[in-house]
Coordinates of C-alpha atoms in Angstrom, one line a residue:
X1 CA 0.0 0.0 0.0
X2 CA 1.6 2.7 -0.9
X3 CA 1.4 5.9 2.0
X4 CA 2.5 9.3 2.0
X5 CA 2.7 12.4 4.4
X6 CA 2.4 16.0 4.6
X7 CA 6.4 16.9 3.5
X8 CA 5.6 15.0 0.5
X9 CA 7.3 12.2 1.2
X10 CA 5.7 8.4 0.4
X11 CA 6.6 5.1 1.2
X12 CA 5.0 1.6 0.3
X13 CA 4.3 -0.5 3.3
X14 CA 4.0 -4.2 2.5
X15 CA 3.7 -7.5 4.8
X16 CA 5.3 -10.1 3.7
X17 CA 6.0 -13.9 4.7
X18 CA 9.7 -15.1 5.3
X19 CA 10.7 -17.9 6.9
X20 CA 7.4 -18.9 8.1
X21 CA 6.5 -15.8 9.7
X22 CA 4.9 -12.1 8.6
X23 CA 7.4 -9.5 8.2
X24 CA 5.9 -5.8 8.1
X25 CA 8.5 -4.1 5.6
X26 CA 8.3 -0.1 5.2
X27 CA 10.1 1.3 1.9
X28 CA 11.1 4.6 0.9
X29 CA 9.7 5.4 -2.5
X30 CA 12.5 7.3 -4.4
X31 CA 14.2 10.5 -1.9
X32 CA 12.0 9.3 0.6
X33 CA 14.5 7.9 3.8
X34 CA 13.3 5.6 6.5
X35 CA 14.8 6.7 9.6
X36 CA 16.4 3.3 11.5
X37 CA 16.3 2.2 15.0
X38 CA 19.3 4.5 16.1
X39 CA 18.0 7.8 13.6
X40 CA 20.2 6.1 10.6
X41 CA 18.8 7.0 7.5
X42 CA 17.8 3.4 5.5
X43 CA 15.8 2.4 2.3
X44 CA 13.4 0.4 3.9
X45 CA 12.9 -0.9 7.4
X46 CA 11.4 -4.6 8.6
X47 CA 9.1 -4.7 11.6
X48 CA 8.2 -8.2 13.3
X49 CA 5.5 -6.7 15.1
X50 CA 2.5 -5.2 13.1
X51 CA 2.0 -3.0 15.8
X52 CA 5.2 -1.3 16.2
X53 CA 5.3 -0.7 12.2
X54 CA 1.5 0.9 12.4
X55 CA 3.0 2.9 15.0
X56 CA 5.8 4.1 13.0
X57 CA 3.9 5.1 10.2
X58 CA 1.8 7.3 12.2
X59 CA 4.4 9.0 14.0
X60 CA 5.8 10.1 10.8
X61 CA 2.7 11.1 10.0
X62 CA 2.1 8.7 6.9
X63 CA -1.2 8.1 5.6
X64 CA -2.9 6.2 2.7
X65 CA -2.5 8.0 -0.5
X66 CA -4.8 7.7 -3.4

């Protein structure tokens, strides 16, 4: 699903199976940078917990874009 925010900046958050288990995976879509568990700036990020990656998305203040 592909999400974006009021600076513009979008990202595609997916969940994904690997290993047996669901994976919640949120990636930048082209400038866009996913800030890391210690602020480093990243392409993407994986979440285990579907929680904590819904969380992260609306502390960034990403919503679902049209």
């Amino acid at each position: 699903m592909k999400m974006a925010n009021a600076k513009g900046e979008a990202v595609y958050y997916n969940i994904v199976e690997k290993n047996g288990k669901l994976q919640y995976v949120v990636k930048g879509i082209g400038d866009t940078v996913v800030l890391g568990r210690d602020r480093q700036k990243r392409k993407s990020r994986i979440f285990t917990q579907e929680a904590q990656a819904e969380r992260f998305l609306e502390r960034n203040g990403f919503r679902t874009a049209y």
